[in-house]
Structure formats: structure tokens, C-alpha cells
XYZ file of N, CA and C in Angstrom:
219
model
N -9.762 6.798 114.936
C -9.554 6.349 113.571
C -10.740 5.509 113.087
N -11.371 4.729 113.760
C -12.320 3.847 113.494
C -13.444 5.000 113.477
N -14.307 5.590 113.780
C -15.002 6.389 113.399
C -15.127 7.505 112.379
N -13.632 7.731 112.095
C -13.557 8.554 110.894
C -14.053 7.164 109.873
N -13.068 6.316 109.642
C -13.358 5.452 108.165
C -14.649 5.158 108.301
N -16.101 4.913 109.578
C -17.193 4.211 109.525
C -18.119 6.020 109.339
N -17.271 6.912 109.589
C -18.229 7.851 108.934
C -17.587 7.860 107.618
N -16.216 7.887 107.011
C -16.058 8.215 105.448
C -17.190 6.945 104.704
N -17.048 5.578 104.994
C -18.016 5.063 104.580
C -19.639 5.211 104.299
N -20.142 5.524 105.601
C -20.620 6.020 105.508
C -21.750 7.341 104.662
N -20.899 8.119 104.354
C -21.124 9.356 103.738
C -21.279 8.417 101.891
N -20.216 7.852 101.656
C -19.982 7.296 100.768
C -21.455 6.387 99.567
N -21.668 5.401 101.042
C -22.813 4.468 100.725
C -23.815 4.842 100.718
N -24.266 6.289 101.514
C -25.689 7.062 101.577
C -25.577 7.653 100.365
N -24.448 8.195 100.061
C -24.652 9.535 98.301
C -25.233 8.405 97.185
N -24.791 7.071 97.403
C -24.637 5.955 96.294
C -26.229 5.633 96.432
N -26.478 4.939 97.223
C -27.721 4.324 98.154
C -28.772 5.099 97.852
N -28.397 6.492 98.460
C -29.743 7.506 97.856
C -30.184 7.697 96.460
N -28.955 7.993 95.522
C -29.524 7.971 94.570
C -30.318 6.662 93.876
N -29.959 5.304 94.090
C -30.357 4.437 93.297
C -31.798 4.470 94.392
N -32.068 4.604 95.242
C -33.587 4.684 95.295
C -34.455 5.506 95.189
N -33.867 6.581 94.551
C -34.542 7.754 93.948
C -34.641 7.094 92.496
N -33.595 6.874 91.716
C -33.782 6.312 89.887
C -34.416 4.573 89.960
N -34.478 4.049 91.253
C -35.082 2.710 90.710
C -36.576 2.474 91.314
N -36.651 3.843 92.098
C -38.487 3.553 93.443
C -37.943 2.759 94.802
N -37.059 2.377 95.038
C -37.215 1.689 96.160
C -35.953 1.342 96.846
N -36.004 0.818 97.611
C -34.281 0.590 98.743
C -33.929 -0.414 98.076
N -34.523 -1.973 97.751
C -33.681 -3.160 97.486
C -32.850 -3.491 96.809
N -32.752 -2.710 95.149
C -32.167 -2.979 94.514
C -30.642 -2.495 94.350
N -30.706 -1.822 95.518
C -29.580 -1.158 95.517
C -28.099 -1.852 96.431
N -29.012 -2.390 97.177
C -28.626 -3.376 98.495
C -28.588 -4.674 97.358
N -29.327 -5.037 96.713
C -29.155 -6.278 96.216
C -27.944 -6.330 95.255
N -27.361 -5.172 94.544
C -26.410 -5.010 93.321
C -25.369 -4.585 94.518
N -25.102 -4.274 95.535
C -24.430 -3.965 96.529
C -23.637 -5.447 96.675
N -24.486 -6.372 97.236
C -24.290 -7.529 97.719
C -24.192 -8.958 96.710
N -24.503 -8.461 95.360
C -23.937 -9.558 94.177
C -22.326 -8.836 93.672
N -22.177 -7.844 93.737
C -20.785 -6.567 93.697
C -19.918 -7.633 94.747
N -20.825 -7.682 95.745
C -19.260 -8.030 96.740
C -19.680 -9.561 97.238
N -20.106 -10.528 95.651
C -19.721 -11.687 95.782
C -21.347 -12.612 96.386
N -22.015 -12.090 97.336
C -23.487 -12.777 97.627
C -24.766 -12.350 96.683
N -25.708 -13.449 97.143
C -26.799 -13.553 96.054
C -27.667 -12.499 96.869
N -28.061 -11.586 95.730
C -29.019 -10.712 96.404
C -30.550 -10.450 95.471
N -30.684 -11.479 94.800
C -31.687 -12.205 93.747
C -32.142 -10.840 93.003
N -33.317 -11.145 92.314
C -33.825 -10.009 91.517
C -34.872 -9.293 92.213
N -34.919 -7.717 91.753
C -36.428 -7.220 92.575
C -37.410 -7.576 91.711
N -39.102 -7.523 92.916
C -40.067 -7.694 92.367
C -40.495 -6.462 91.397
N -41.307 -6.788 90.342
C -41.740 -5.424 89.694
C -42.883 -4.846 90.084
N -43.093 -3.411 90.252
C -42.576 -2.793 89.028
C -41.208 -1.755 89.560
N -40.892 -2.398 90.881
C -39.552 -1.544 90.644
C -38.450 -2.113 90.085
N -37.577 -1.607 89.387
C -36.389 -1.831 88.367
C -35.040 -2.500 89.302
N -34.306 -2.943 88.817
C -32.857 -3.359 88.790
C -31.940 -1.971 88.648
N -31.007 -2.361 89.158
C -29.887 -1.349 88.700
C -29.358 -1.648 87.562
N -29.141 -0.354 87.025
C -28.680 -1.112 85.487
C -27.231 -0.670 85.232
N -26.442 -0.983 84.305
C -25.348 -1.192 84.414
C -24.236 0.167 84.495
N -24.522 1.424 83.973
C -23.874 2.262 84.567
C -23.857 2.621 86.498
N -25.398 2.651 86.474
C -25.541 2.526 88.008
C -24.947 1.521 88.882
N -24.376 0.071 88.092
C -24.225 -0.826 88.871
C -22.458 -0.557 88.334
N -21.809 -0.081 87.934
C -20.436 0.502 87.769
C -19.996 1.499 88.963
N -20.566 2.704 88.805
C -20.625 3.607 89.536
C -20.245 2.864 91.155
N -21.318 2.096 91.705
C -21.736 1.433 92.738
C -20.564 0.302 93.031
N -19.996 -0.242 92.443
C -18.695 -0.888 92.167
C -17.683 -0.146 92.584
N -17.327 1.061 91.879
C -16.678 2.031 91.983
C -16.684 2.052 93.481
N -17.656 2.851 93.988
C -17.839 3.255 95.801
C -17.620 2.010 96.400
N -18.099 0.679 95.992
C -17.886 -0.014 96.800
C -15.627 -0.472 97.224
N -15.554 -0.296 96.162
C -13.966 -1.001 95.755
C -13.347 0.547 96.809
N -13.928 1.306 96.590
C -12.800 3.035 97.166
C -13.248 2.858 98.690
N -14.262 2.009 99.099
C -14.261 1.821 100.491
C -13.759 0.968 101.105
N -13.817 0.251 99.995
C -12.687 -1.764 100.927
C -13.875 -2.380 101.290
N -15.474 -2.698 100.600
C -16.140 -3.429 100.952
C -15.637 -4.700 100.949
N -15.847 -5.367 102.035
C -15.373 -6.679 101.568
C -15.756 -7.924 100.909
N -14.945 -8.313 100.124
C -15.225 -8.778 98.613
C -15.685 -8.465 97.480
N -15.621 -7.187 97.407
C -15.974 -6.600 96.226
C -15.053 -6.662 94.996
N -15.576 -6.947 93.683
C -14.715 -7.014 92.801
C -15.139 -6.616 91.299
């Protein structure tokens, strides 16, 4: 049972994850809107890569809440 939910997660956070570092250039910002989502400071990125912006950071909410990240809200 524990390996099914850490692969459904899994699968989940890579479809999410991948895309925002394909639409923003880079890994952080995705991890950073990840981790202000579920309550910690994950500050701003440097430029010139972008922020997630607010459909992306919905969406990302979305996956996070259908997985049970914890503290996400």
C-alpha cells in the first residue's frame, strides 16, 4: 500500500513539476509555489526566470490538496 500512494504521488508531482519548468525555465519556482501552497517560505526566484503565476499556481494547489500534501491549503 505504501508504494502504490508514493508512486500515485509521485506520477502526480512529476506531470505538475514538469510542466512548470518547461513554462517558467527552471526547477525552483515550482518547488517554491509548492512549498508557500503548503504553508513554508519558499521566497521569490531570481530573474530572468519567472514565478508561477496564478492559474499555474491553482492548478498546483489542486495536485497538491488530491495528494494530502501536508499542509496544503
Amino acid at each position: 500500500a505504501t508504494i502504490k500512494k508514493v508512486t500515485e504521488v509521485t506520477w502526480v508531482w512529476n506531470e505538475h513539476y514538469g510542466k512548470l519548468c518547461g513554462t517558467t525555465g527552471a526547477e525552483s519556482p515550482g518547488v517554491k509555489a509548492a512549498l508557500e501552497i503548503c504553508g513554508r517560505h519558499g521566497g521569490p526566484s531570481r530573474l530572468p526566470i519567472r514565478a508561477v503565476n496564478s492559474a499555474e499556481r491553482e492548478a498546483l494547489r489542486s495536485a497538491l490538496l488530491a495528494i494530502g500534501a501536508p499542509g496544503a491549503k
